[in-house]
Amino acid sequence: MKSILFRSATILHPQSEYNGKKADVLIKNGIITEISGTINAADEDLVLIDAEGKYLSPGFFDLNANFGEPGFETREDLISGVAAAAAGGYTGVAVQPSTYPPVHSKSEVSYIVNRTKDSLVKVLPVGCISKNREGIDLAELYDMRLAGAVAFSDGTKPVTDSGLMSRALLYARGFDGLIFSYPEDKSIAGAGKMNEGQVSTYLGMKGIPSLAEEVHISRDLYLAEYNESPIHFSTISAAGSVSLIREAKKKGLKVTCDVAAHHLVLTEEKLEDFDSNYKVKPPLRTRADQEALIAGLRDGTIDAIVSQHTPHEIEFKEVEFEIASFGIIGLQTVLPLAIAAGLSAEEIVEKLAIRPRNILNLPVPAFEEGEPADFVLFDTEQEWVFSPDNNRSKASNSPFMGAVLKGKVLITGNNNQLFNNI
Amino acid sequence: MADNNQILGTRHLLGIKDLNEKDIQLIFETADTFKDVLNRPIKKVPSLRDVTIANVFFENSTRTRLSFELAQKRLSADTINFAASSSSVSKGETLIDTVNNILAMKVDMVVMRHPYPGAGIFLSKKVNAQIVNAGDGAHEHPTQALLDAFSIRERYGDVAGKKVAIVGDILHSRVALSNILCLQKLGAEVMVCGPTTLIPKYIKTLNVKVEYDLMKALQWCDVANMLRIQLERQDIRYFPSLREYSMLYGLNKEILNSLDKEITIMHPGPINRGVEITSDVADSKQSIILDQVENGVAIRMAVLYLLAGQR
């Protein structure tokens, strides 16, 4: 990697003395060699980046992405997933275990870690809670943890068995493992394909009530409290869930949660034309839910924003709404969606770069001389069009394909590699 | 072939949502003419000669398909029928491929019934043919709603101001949703009545009254549309037994006679005699169930004729 000099970048890093201030940053061979008010560029072989008005922060970290490898490489593989993540400003991604075979033992964890160890984006597997992702018996959590699993989840298969969830929370606590709960009470959600509400009534569709999420969160909060375990809730979508978690945090429970970026900007009305690119799970809900989620981010109830990147082949999306697969790709659109939701650059760094790493007890890349350069340079004003030309995912199931988006990732750097989008 | 007043505001008939009041009145006036035709000794007109229509049914249907087919034959259209179970289709050929294969044989219009809501809307965006929705899941069944409203108009002269109670399984019913939308566009008041578990929680957002007591619903209404209980559409049990449903929501002669007015009884068929209504109610002079069936052919002729005029 060539040496880079960022000229006059606005540094966003809570632990840096330059936080919120403009500075020049010199990076050589993937190492931050100098940060100061002004750096005299003597080196001729230097790429000079005018970063006036742009933000330089630690690279973003995603707590929830699905890369299809192993098993579903036609959707996405680790290479294309990493490419999409880098283009979205990410230098770290925790990948869901929804693969085939599922990531439920050391082998799958090691496979993913080894396949990506030299990549720009650090890929950290989330292991299954249960063997075969079946929700019956515990998988070998500790062994997976030793191999590099950063947390445990059954992906978008909620753990319906309360006893299993209780044991998972208790067992993982023994070695500081963290359980991700995907909250959906299946017996209430039933065969629903969208939010239960005004729009589902108008469309004659069975709905998934917010209740399905809230009941599950209530249960898991009880289980976490009883077992004195930390718990993290993935992709909450309902106002009631925000309230439950806010109260639990007040009580002192070790609870964290995240929200998918699309839930901050989209609501159920988008489904009126039966467009399967809006079919996601949890479903798009109401404006009141959307507002509660943004308020939850602001007051710290919601810790992180995730992409919930879920690639699908076109054959699984260009079908009748009822049988279309849930999920959209998201890694490249999280930044503009967070901006559209009204978050400031500081809040974005908090929710995309700092808190996700805190949740997993991972160090936040330091902005100090001599430290490896793990960073993203982004602009909150610049507009761009998300198109097949710049989409780096193998899949294209995004409702934002073709849309003009405000907020652009300019450069992502990590592991002595660069993604340059200037 | 027609002036602007004779043209529907839509190229497809995917739902009542596509129609405004003027469109509905145009369909009714056209159906009036066709109903006269149907009562002549020679019931056939050449209006749709050289128009080929495929009836594509991914869900069982007897009467709707017969009614459409008869309407097409009376209009001299060429018709072909395609029936497939939705399960075999969802595992194999896609809906788009199935319909494009049929269209490749030079078909002009597709009448489709499908178990999934929005299937017709989806198809209309993906293939090059006019689509008539003959029922899509629990979403819409526009021709049923049109023939129901047409039958009320025939009985009372006008739909505006009438009070219509729709009784039964509202949650799984495309007939209910299309009826609500159609009757409201024509100025009627609509109430839904049924077991609490079969009334969608947010039904009031459609501006309907909700009543769980059959007696009160009947006392309120001019017309009671008794929906068929469709156990096949329920993935889980929403009430304990047909017997108990019938105890709460079954309409019998005794109840009907206890009312201080004579209401009109409708049913989209096929009737589960003894469940939604007893035989003596179904066969009473207050019932217009067979008129609905007759009007169904005239309404479908009108819809096909008007849509064909827009090709």
XYZ file of C-alpha atoms in Angstrom:
733
model
C 0.000 0.000 0.000
C 1.311 3.424 -0.961
C 1.764 6.020 1.707
C -1.270 8.222 2.157
C -1.545 11.644 3.612
C -4.993 12.806 4.635
C -5.008 16.549 4.577
C -7.264 18.305 7.043
C -9.557 15.366 7.887
C -12.079 15.765 10.684
C -11.098 13.066 13.158
C -13.932 11.173 14.825
C -12.496 8.899 17.468
C -13.572 9.267 21.109
C -10.156 8.149 22.412
C -8.123 10.430 20.172
C -6.866 13.799 21.322
C -7.938 15.081 17.894
C -11.532 13.904 18.303
C -13.779 16.407 16.567
C -10.792 18.367 15.307
C -9.127 18.664 11.961
C -5.764 17.016 11.515
C -3.387 15.612 8.941
C -2.832 11.879 9.102
C 0.068 10.071 7.480
C -0.147 6.337 6.843
C 2.828 4.296 5.657
C 2.753 0.559 5.017
C -0.569 0.304 6.734
C 0.687 1.995 9.895
C -0.299 5.412 11.199
C 3.059 7.171 11.315
C 2.000 10.659 12.157
C -1.057 12.625 13.276
C -0.753 16.343 13.753
C -2.173 19.730 12.845
C -0.050 19.967 9.709
C 2.307 17.453 8.193
C 4.863 18.524 5.636
C 4.682 16.097 2.777
C 8.252 15.379 1.794
C 7.804 11.853 0.444
C 7.288 11.938 -3.323
C 5.569 8.587 -3.528
C 2.694 9.897 -1.488
C -1.013 9.861 -2.251
C -2.373 13.138 -1.022
C -6.043 13.154 -0.101
C -7.777 16.435 0.454
C -10.074 15.461 3.328
C -11.403 18.907 4.083
C -14.987 18.519 5.321
C -14.714 14.736 5.399
C -14.649 12.442 8.399
C -11.938 9.987 9.356
C -12.949 7.371 11.923
C -12.131 3.792 12.846
C -13.504 1.438 10.197
C -17.131 0.439 10.655
C -17.972 -2.899 12.253
C -21.083 -4.879 11.355
C -22.679 -7.209 13.903
C -25.022 -8.860 11.443
C -24.243 -9.858 7.882
C -24.941 -13.044 5.962
C -22.260 -14.239 3.553
C -23.423 -17.428 1.870
C -20.161 -19.308 2.237
C -20.038 -22.206 2.867
C -22.983 -23.624 0.981
C -24.742 -20.693 -0.640
C -21.902 -19.220 -2.680
C -24.290 -18.325 -5.489
C -25.764 -15.713 -3.142
C -22.521 -14.388 -1.791
C -19.121 -15.789 -0.957
C -16.558 -14.557 1.509
C -14.670 -12.674 -1.222
C -17.681 -10.789 -2.603
C -18.996 -10.246 0.909
C -15.736 -8.690 1.967
C -15.752 -6.499 -1.153
C -19.253 -5.238 -0.359
C -18.295 -4.644 3.265
C -15.195 -2.665 2.326
C -17.278 -0.542 -0.043
C -19.630 0.146 2.843
C -16.815 1.431 5.046
C -16.455 -1.734 7.118
C -13.185 -3.167 8.366
C -14.849 -5.834 10.483
C -17.947 -7.983 10.007
C -19.489 -10.567 12.288
C -21.094 -13.093 9.945
C -24.221 -15.013 10.772
C -24.110 -18.820 10.951
C -26.946 -19.259 8.415
C -24.780 -21.217 5.995
C -24.807 -24.806 4.813
C -23.547 -26.523 6.852
C -24.339 -23.988 9.529
C -21.411 -22.588 11.502
C -21.991 -24.940 14.407
C -18.551 -26.398 15.089
C -14.881 -25.490 15.095
C -14.456 -26.610 11.457
C -16.799 -24.018 9.989
C -15.485 -21.288 12.252
C -11.879 -22.068 11.280
C -12.788 -22.281 7.602
C -14.205 -18.769 7.606
C -11.376 -17.334 9.672
C -8.698 -18.924 7.471
C -10.356 -17.955 4.198
C -10.403 -14.298 5.181
C -7.319 -13.833 7.329
C -5.522 -11.726 4.697
C -8.496 -9.638 3.663
C -9.114 -5.947 4.094
C -12.191 -6.710 6.169
C -11.789 -8.878 9.242
C -14.500 -11.549 9.090
C -15.505 -12.871 12.488
C -17.901 -15.798 12.615
C -20.911 -15.920 14.877
C -21.359 -19.571 15.852
C -24.654 -21.380 16.239
C -26.279 -21.654 19.636
C -27.632 -25.082 18.760
C -26.298 -28.076 16.863
C -27.355 -27.966 13.227
C -29.167 -24.737 14.067
C -32.067 -26.952 15.085
C -32.876 -25.318 18.392
C -32.627 -28.577 20.347
C -29.148 -29.176 21.827
C -26.311 -26.796 22.550
C -23.532 -26.644 19.970
C -19.891 -26.704 21.116
C -19.810 -23.063 22.043
C -16.480 -23.068 23.831
C -14.661 -24.913 21.065
C -16.036 -22.458 18.521
C -15.045 -19.605 20.734
C -11.440 -20.873 20.830
C -11.468 -21.116 17.023
C -12.547 -17.493 16.718
C -16.331 -17.262 17.087
C -17.154 -13.866 18.594
C -20.748 -14.557 19.639
C -23.506 -17.147 19.300
C -26.808 -16.986 17.494
C -29.057 -19.258 15.470
C -29.362 -16.482 12.881
C -32.932 -15.656 12.004
C -34.104 -18.902 13.565
C -35.347 -17.788 16.942
C -34.590 -20.134 19.832
C -38.106 -21.194 20.706
C -37.174 -23.563 23.512
C -36.960 -21.459 26.677
C -34.909 -24.107 28.472
C -32.322 -24.213 25.707
C -32.038 -20.436 25.681
C -31.626 -20.409 29.444
C -28.851 -23.014 29.312
C -27.114 -21.229 26.433
C -27.044 -17.963 28.377
C -25.777 -19.663 31.504
C -23.202 -21.835 29.753
C -21.749 -19.036 27.615
C -21.371 -16.852 30.695
C -18.846 -19.355 32.016
C -16.279 -18.316 29.404
C -17.484 -14.763 28.728
C -19.353 -15.828 25.614
C -22.154 -13.624 24.336
C -25.534 -14.854 23.134
C -27.334 -12.981 20.356
C -31.079 -13.401 20.613
C -33.157 -13.034 17.469
C -36.532 -12.264 19.011
C -39.553 -13.711 17.281
C -42.179 -15.843 18.952
C -42.970 -18.206 16.098
C -46.306 -19.304 17.493
C -47.500 -15.693 17.404
C -45.759 -14.667 14.186
C -47.279 -17.689 12.447
C -47.138 -17.604 8.672
C -47.077 -13.801 8.580
C -45.078 -12.136 5.834
C -45.294 -8.509 6.886
C -46.177 -6.332 9.856
C -49.666 -6.780 11.236
C -51.344 -3.421 10.862
C -53.269 -1.137 8.592
C -51.357 -2.154 5.474
C -51.594 -5.914 6.046
C -55.341 -5.507 6.548
C -55.626 -3.576 3.285
C -53.585 -6.184 1.438
C -55.340 -9.223 2.876
C -52.066 -10.474 4.293
C -51.565 -12.200 7.588
C -49.391 -10.072 9.778
C -46.534 -10.559 12.202
C -47.546 -8.449 15.189
C -44.912 -6.536 17.163
C -46.173 -8.674 20.013
C -44.218 -11.639 18.592
C -40.978 -9.710 19.101
C -41.916 -8.197 22.443
C -43.025 -11.471 24.012
C -39.738 -13.097 23.009
C -37.671 -10.184 24.333
C -39.572 -10.268 27.624
C -38.846 -13.963 27.979
C -35.167 -13.604 27.197
C -34.774 -10.660 29.574
C -36.153 -12.853 32.339
C -33.776 -15.640 31.358
C -30.770 -13.309 31.207
C -31.618 -11.792 34.571
C -32.115 -15.172 36.215
C -28.834 -16.516 34.837
C -26.975 -13.253 35.451
C -25.838 -13.394 31.844
C -25.243 -10.691 29.298
C -27.535 -10.803 26.272
C -27.651 -9.013 22.951
C -30.834 -8.619 20.896
C -30.456 -8.587 17.120
C -32.425 -6.341 14.768
C -35.221 -5.123 16.998
C -38.001 -3.433 15.068
C -40.834 -2.429 17.392
C -41.448 0.496 19.717
C -42.424 -1.924 22.466
C -39.067 -3.679 22.188
C -37.242 -0.384 22.653
C -39.238 0.260 25.844
C -38.557 -3.210 27.223
C -34.819 -2.918 26.653
C -34.714 0.638 27.981
C -36.325 -0.544 31.227
C -33.993 -3.555 31.445
C -30.947 -1.306 31.057
C -32.286 0.955 33.802
C -32.606 -2.072 36.043
C -28.942 -2.811 35.440
C -29.200 -5.872 33.228
C -26.257 -6.481 30.920
C -28.325 -6.065 27.789
C -27.418 -4.575 24.436
C -29.230 -4.485 21.113
C -29.003 -3.418 17.515
C -31.295 -2.247 14.751
C -31.079 -2.836 11.008
C -30.428 0.359 9.056
C -33.443 -0.154 6.792
C -35.799 -0.092 9.771
C -34.707 3.485 10.411
C -35.960 4.733 7.057
C -38.609 2.359 5.721
C -42.124 1.594 6.947
C -44.863 -0.880 6.079
C -46.487 1.388 3.471
C -43.688 0.369 1.088
C -45.360 -3.030 0.769
C -48.523 -1.720 -0.849
C -47.288 -2.802 -4.289
C -46.208 -6.256 -3.100
C -42.563 -5.460 -3.958
C -40.529 -8.321 -2.506
C -37.477 -6.069 -2.149
C -39.239 -4.695 0.906
C -39.858 -8.139 2.353
C -37.587 -8.330 5.359
C -37.650 -9.981 8.738
C -38.409 -8.545 11.193
C -40.908 -6.804 8.933
C -41.011 -3.100 8.176
C -43.293 -1.601 10.768
C -45.048 1.709 11.361
C -43.902 5.292 11.537
C -44.333 5.204 15.323
C -41.985 2.229 15.520
C -39.498 3.954 13.243
C -39.509 7.041 15.459
C -39.097 4.927 18.596
C -36.097 3.161 17.068
C -34.386 6.451 16.225
C -35.160 7.772 19.713
C -33.729 4.530 21.130
C -30.493 5.074 19.223
C -30.289 8.631 20.487
C -30.789 7.813 24.173
C -28.437 4.834 24.095
C -31.077 2.116 24.405
C -30.060 0.816 20.990
C -26.305 0.355 20.874
C -25.568 -0.323 17.246
C -26.826 -0.154 13.683
C -26.329 -3.276 11.569
C -26.649 -4.021 7.869
C -28.505 -7.324 8.220
C -26.984 -7.943 4.796
C -29.009 -10.831 3.348
C -28.164 -11.620 -0.257
C -30.513 -13.754 -2.345
C -30.437 -14.952 -5.911
C -32.974 -13.192 -8.124
C -34.961 -16.438 -8.401
C -35.817 -16.157 -4.726
C -36.954 -12.561 -4.948
C -38.631 -12.217 -8.345
C -41.553 -14.407 -7.380
C -44.917 -13.910 -5.741
C -44.501 -11.894 -2.539
C -45.771 -14.768 -0.416
C -42.969 -17.132 -1.403
C -40.175 -14.581 -1.862
C -37.300 -14.909 0.602
C -36.940 -12.453 3.435
C -34.039 -10.009 3.430
C -32.130 -7.394 1.503
C -28.475 -6.622 0.937
C -27.314 -3.724 3.053
C -23.584 -3.393 3.589
C -23.140 -0.596 1.053
C -26.161 1.424 2.096
C -25.923 1.582 5.900
C -24.075 4.908 5.990
C -26.527 6.783 3.739
C -29.506 5.256 5.563
C -28.124 6.342 8.941
C -27.704 9.838 7.527
C -31.250 9.738 6.137
C -32.441 8.772 9.629
C -31.018 12.062 10.853
C -27.944 10.834 12.732
C -24.908 13.100 12.983
C -21.434 11.977 11.918
C -20.507 11.557 15.600
C -23.566 9.393 16.266
C -22.810 7.331 13.182
C -19.277 6.586 14.362
C -20.624 5.661 17.785
C -23.254 3.270 16.373
C -21.237 1.862 13.468
C -17.654 1.768 14.683
C -17.361 2.039 18.459
C -20.324 0.325 20.143
C -20.365 -2.773 17.912
C -16.777 -3.513 18.980
C -17.571 -2.726 22.634
C -20.416 -5.252 22.543
C -18.043 -8.000 21.411
C -15.251 -6.832 23.730
C -13.052 -6.139 20.729
C -10.548 -3.281 20.835
C -11.448 -0.143 18.944
C -8.634 0.535 16.461
C -6.528 3.329 17.951
C -5.671 6.504 16.108
C -2.143 6.743 17.489
C 1.225 6.904 15.851
C 2.623 3.407 15.362
C -0.784 1.716 15.359
C -2.131 -0.239 12.356
C -4.316 1.985 10.195
C -7.902 0.710 10.459
C -10.095 3.524 9.204
C -12.849 4.827 7.003
C -12.999 8.229 5.345
C -16.553 9.295 4.620
C -18.545 12.256 3.476
C -22.019 12.966 4.851
C -23.087 15.316 2.056
C -21.943 13.737 -1.181
C -24.644 12.057 -3.265
C -24.247 8.921 -5.317
C -26.428 6.339 -7.030
C -26.366 2.734 -5.844
C -26.235 0.827 -9.133
C -25.249 -2.545 -10.583
C -21.937 -0.870 -11.564
C -20.890 -0.077 -8.020
C -22.725 -2.888 -6.217
C -20.008 -5.237 -5.011
C -22.304 -7.944 -3.691
C -23.160 -10.920 -5.884
C -26.808 -10.254 -5.155
C -28.852 -7.195 -6.032
C -31.893 -7.548 -3.785
C -31.994 -4.020 -2.465
C -34.880 -1.579 -2.602
C -32.262 1.158 -2.911
C -30.846 -0.125 -6.197
C -31.016 2.874 -8.523
C -31.716 5.333 -5.729
C -29.828 8.565 -5.131
C -28.227 8.251 -1.686
C -26.661 10.977 0.403
C -23.492 10.044 2.291
C -20.578 8.250 0.722
C -17.737 6.025 1.854
C -14.591 7.401 0.194
C -11.765 5.206 1.438
C -11.693 2.147 3.665
C -8.348 0.933 4.912
C -7.191 -1.972 7.030
C -4.603 -4.764 7.029
C -2.378 -2.643 4.780
C -5.052 -2.632 2.061
C -7.272 0.046 0.644
C -10.685 0.348 -0.900
C -10.609 3.638 -2.731
C -13.861 5.127 -3.942
C -12.818 8.716 -4.471
C -64.550 1.418 -30.385
C -65.849 3.500 -27.510
C -65.815 7.075 -26.335
C -64.045 8.078 -23.133
C -67.093 7.527 -20.996
C -67.026 3.900 -21.999
C -63.469 3.192 -20.920
C -62.323 1.842 -17.584
C -59.547 3.651 -15.770
C -57.508 0.466 -15.714
C -56.011 -1.945 -18.205
C -56.233 -4.898 -15.832
C -58.784 -5.784 -13.207
C -56.549 -6.676 -10.292
C -58.793 -5.442 -7.538
C -61.548 -3.050 -6.597
C -58.654 -0.782 -5.606
C -58.092 -0.151 -9.338
C -61.636 1.135 -9.887
C -63.361 4.403 -9.071
C -67.103 4.866 -8.715
C -67.483 5.838 -12.357
C -65.742 2.642 -13.450
C -68.043 0.564 -11.262
C -71.157 2.287 -12.629
C -69.897 1.707 -16.159
C -69.457 -1.992 -15.409
C -72.993 -2.111 -13.960
C -74.549 -0.384 -16.965
C -72.698 -2.705 -19.302
C -73.810 -5.676 -17.218
C -77.433 -4.488 -17.448
C -77.198 -4.830 -21.224
C -75.583 -8.258 -21.012
C -78.152 -9.436 -18.507
C -80.834 -8.642 -21.094
C -78.828 -10.614 -23.645
C -78.668 -13.582 -21.288
C -82.442 -13.645 -21.070
C -82.931 -13.719 -24.835
C -83.445 -16.963 -26.749
C -80.062 -16.394 -28.466
C -77.681 -15.680 -25.605
C -74.518 -15.194 -27.585
C -73.006 -11.960 -28.940
C -69.960 -11.652 -31.189
C -68.228 -8.938 -29.166
C -65.051 -10.828 -28.310
C -64.669 -12.878 -31.457
C -60.945 -13.509 -32.070
C -60.061 -12.691 -28.480
C -58.366 -15.587 -26.721
C -58.659 -15.833 -22.976
C -56.813 -18.243 -20.694
C -58.406 -19.177 -17.405
C -55.423 -19.958 -15.232
C -56.421 -21.409 -11.893
C -53.802 -22.232 -9.294
C -56.473 -22.917 -6.727
C -59.600 -25.010 -6.865
C -62.672 -23.292 -8.129
C -65.839 -24.539 -9.690
C -68.327 -21.745 -9.826
C -66.023 -18.793 -10.493
C -64.361 -20.666 -13.319
C -67.675 -21.805 -14.774
C -69.006 -18.295 -14.539
C -65.979 -16.805 -16.286
C -66.002 -19.503 -18.931
C -69.653 -19.022 -19.635
C -69.194 -15.246 -19.821
C -66.379 -15.768 -22.327
C -68.449 -18.164 -24.434
C -71.439 -15.830 -24.466
C -69.095 -13.138 -25.812
C -67.737 -15.518 -28.486
C -64.203 -15.459 -27.095
C -61.920 -18.441 -27.521
C -61.052 -19.917 -24.150
C -58.509 -22.298 -22.773
C -58.296 -23.598 -19.234
C -55.230 -24.284 -17.195
C -55.464 -25.692 -13.713
C -52.578 -26.552 -11.447
C -52.184 -26.999 -7.776
C -50.160 -24.224 -6.280
C -47.863 -26.616 -4.477
C -46.620 -28.306 -7.619
C -46.121 -24.932 -9.263
C -44.202 -23.401 -6.383
C -41.783 -26.306 -6.495
C -41.239 -26.246 -10.217
C -41.964 -23.722 -12.919
C -42.320 -20.142 -11.812
C -45.559 -18.225 -12.219
C -43.961 -15.925 -14.793
C -42.743 -18.877 -16.846
C -46.086 -20.668 -16.662
C -48.003 -17.631 -17.855
C -45.436 -16.673 -20.499
C -45.702 -20.179 -21.910
C -49.432 -19.755 -22.230
C -49.029 -16.285 -23.718
C -46.564 -17.614 -26.291
C -49.552 -19.435 -27.789
C -51.040 -16.020 -28.578
C -53.393 -15.480 -25.702
C -54.758 -11.975 -25.116
C -56.116 -12.060 -21.622
C -55.471 -14.073 -18.499
C -58.088 -14.716 -15.850
C -56.162 -15.931 -12.839
C -56.963 -17.344 -9.460
C -54.004 -17.772 -7.161
C -53.584 -18.636 -3.478
C -51.137 -15.794 -2.824
C -52.146 -12.177 -2.196
C -50.834 -9.813 -4.849
C -50.076 -12.573 -7.368
C -52.079 -10.788 -10.072
C -50.388 -7.457 -9.361
C -46.995 -9.147 -9.542
C -47.875 -10.863 -12.792
C -49.241 -7.702 -14.409
C -45.828 -6.080 -13.999
C -43.951 -9.013 -15.460
C -45.915 -10.268 -18.455
C -47.489 -8.693 -21.470
C -51.170 -9.532 -21.144
C -54.277 -8.148 -19.551
C -54.890 -9.763 -16.201
C -58.234 -10.309 -14.530
C -57.964 -11.309 -10.907
C -60.342 -14.141 -10.078
C -59.179 -14.205 -6.463
C -55.696 -13.817 -4.976
C -55.343 -15.304 -1.520
C -57.176 -13.262 1.085
C -56.568 -10.079 -0.899
C -59.187 -9.372 -3.563
C -61.914 -10.997 -5.587
C -63.128 -8.030 -7.584
C -65.715 -9.683 -9.830
C -67.396 -11.245 -6.792
C -67.647 -7.858 -5.112
C -69.005 -6.315 -8.318
C -71.664 -8.977 -8.708
C -72.605 -8.666 -5.037
C -73.020 -4.902 -5.306
C -74.831 -5.327 -8.623
C -77.268 -7.705 -6.943
C -77.905 -5.225 -4.126
C -78.477 -2.505 -6.725
C -80.910 -4.798 -8.534
C -82.812 -5.451 -5.306
C -82.961 -1.884 -4.015
C -82.347 0.280 -7.091
C -79.252 1.786 -5.530
C -76.353 0.758 -3.319
C -75.770 4.201 -1.802
C -77.046 4.503 1.751
C -77.594 0.782 2.201
C -76.286 -0.960 5.281
C -74.458 -4.180 4.541
C -73.236 -6.619 7.167
C -70.550 -9.081 6.105
C -70.670 -12.052 8.439
C -68.108 -14.781 8.986
C -64.405 -15.340 8.408
C -63.210 -11.826 7.593
C -59.538 -12.661 8.223
C -59.225 -15.162 5.395
C -61.692 -13.621 3.014
C -60.920 -11.878 -0.242
C -64.662 -11.546 -0.746
C -64.889 -9.463 2.424
C -62.072 -7.096 1.489
C -63.273 -6.527 -2.079
C -66.856 -6.134 -0.867
C -65.861 -3.573 1.739
C -63.961 -1.500 -0.816
C -66.615 -1.789 -3.510
C -69.609 -1.026 -1.297
C -67.855 1.963 0.238
C -67.013 3.367 -3.191
C -70.718 3.141 -3.997
C -71.747 4.913 -0.799
C -72.958 1.983 1.309
C -72.190 1.510 4.993
C -70.373 -1.684 5.870
C -70.205 -3.696 9.059
C -68.199 -6.851 9.626
C -69.351 -9.488 12.076
C -67.773 -12.743 13.138
C -65.768 -14.529 15.818
C -63.153 -12.272 17.412
C -60.388 -14.565 16.135
C -61.537 -14.137 12.530
C -61.749 -10.337 12.531
C -58.390 -8.668 11.728
C -57.217 -6.510 14.636
C -56.831 -3.452 12.420
C -60.054 -3.879 10.404
C -61.373 -0.528 11.645
C -58.679 1.212 9.602
C -60.877 0.298 6.616
C -63.662 2.441 8.126
C -66.048 -0.401 8.792
C -68.189 -1.026 11.834
C -67.315 -4.105 13.840
C -69.875 -6.219 15.659
C -69.346 -9.561 17.350
C -73.033 -10.191 18.071
C -74.870 -11.599 15.050
C -78.283 -10.450 16.302
C -77.127 -6.849 16.610
C -75.544 -6.958 13.157
C -78.753 -8.263 11.630
C -80.857 -5.633 13.393
C -78.573 -2.947 11.965
C -78.319 -4.070 8.353
C -80.420 -4.067 5.204
C -78.345 -6.806 3.642
C -76.458 -9.641 5.313
C -73.717 -11.254 3.245
C -73.021 -14.578 4.936
C -69.511 -15.698 4.028
C -68.507 -19.271 3.586
C -66.364 -20.695 6.353
C -63.209 -21.721 4.541
C -61.499 -24.234 6.744
C -59.047 -24.951 3.916
C -57.716 -21.408 4.197
C -57.002 -21.635 7.922
C -53.524 -22.832 8.766
C -54.484 -23.190 12.407
C -57.787 -23.420 14.258
C -59.392 -20.083 14.926
C -62.529 -21.523 16.522
C -63.131 -24.857 18.218
C -65.670 -26.440 15.871
C -68.134 -25.780 13.074
C -70.865 -26.658 15.541
C -69.831 -23.873 17.868
C -69.438 -21.444 14.953
C -72.938 -22.265 13.857
C -74.280 -21.727 17.386
C -72.852 -18.193 17.405
C -72.975 -17.080 13.783
C -75.317 -19.449 11.963
C -78.383 -17.764 10.520
C -81.655 -19.640 10.820
C -85.262 -18.847 10.029
C -86.112 -18.272 13.667
C -83.572 -15.461 13.952
C -84.624 -14.016 10.629
C -88.292 -13.968 11.647
C -87.524 -12.322 14.971
C -86.233 -9.204 13.192
C -88.653 -6.309 12.870
C -87.750 -5.837 9.214
C -87.134 -7.934 6.141
C -83.451 -8.054 5.339
C -81.838 -9.481 2.212
C -79.619 -12.537 2.519
C -76.597 -13.083 0.316
C -73.922 -15.764 0.151
C -70.983 -16.027 -2.259
C -71.322 -19.812 -2.339
C -70.810 -22.619 -2.139
C -73.016 -22.780 0.927
C -72.212 -25.018 3.856
C -75.891 -25.637 4.557
C -76.482 -25.700 8.270
C -73.247 -23.905 9.065
C -73.476 -20.285 7.877
C -77.149 -20.471 7.037
C -79.822 -23.090 7.306
C -81.581 -24.452 4.240
C -84.844 -22.671 4.947
C -82.994 -19.331 4.978
C -81.005 -20.131 1.844
C -84.162 -21.045 -0.002
C -86.350 -18.251 1.364
C -87.609 -15.347 -0.702
C -85.327 -13.036 1.257
C -82.355 -14.843 -0.195
C -80.888 -13.587 -3.477
C -78.175 -16.219 -3.625
C -79.155 -17.556 -7.048
C -79.575 -14.034 -8.424
C -75.954 -13.457 -7.436
C -74.933 -16.456 -9.503
C -76.900 -15.256 -12.516
C -75.538 -11.735 -12.189
C -72.032 -13.135 -11.952
C -72.081 -14.094 -15.621
C -73.366 -10.669 -16.704
C -70.794 -8.840 -14.560
C -67.939 -10.961 -15.901
C -69.132 -10.400 -19.461
C -69.110 -6.659 -18.766
C -65.617 -6.715 -17.266
C -64.128 -8.789 -20.089
C -65.889 -6.702 -22.726
C -64.720 -3.396 -21.278
C -61.142 -4.581 -20.770
C -61.001 -6.037 -24.278
C -62.010 -2.629 -25.576
C -58.752 -1.259 -24.200
C -56.368 -3.632 -25.869
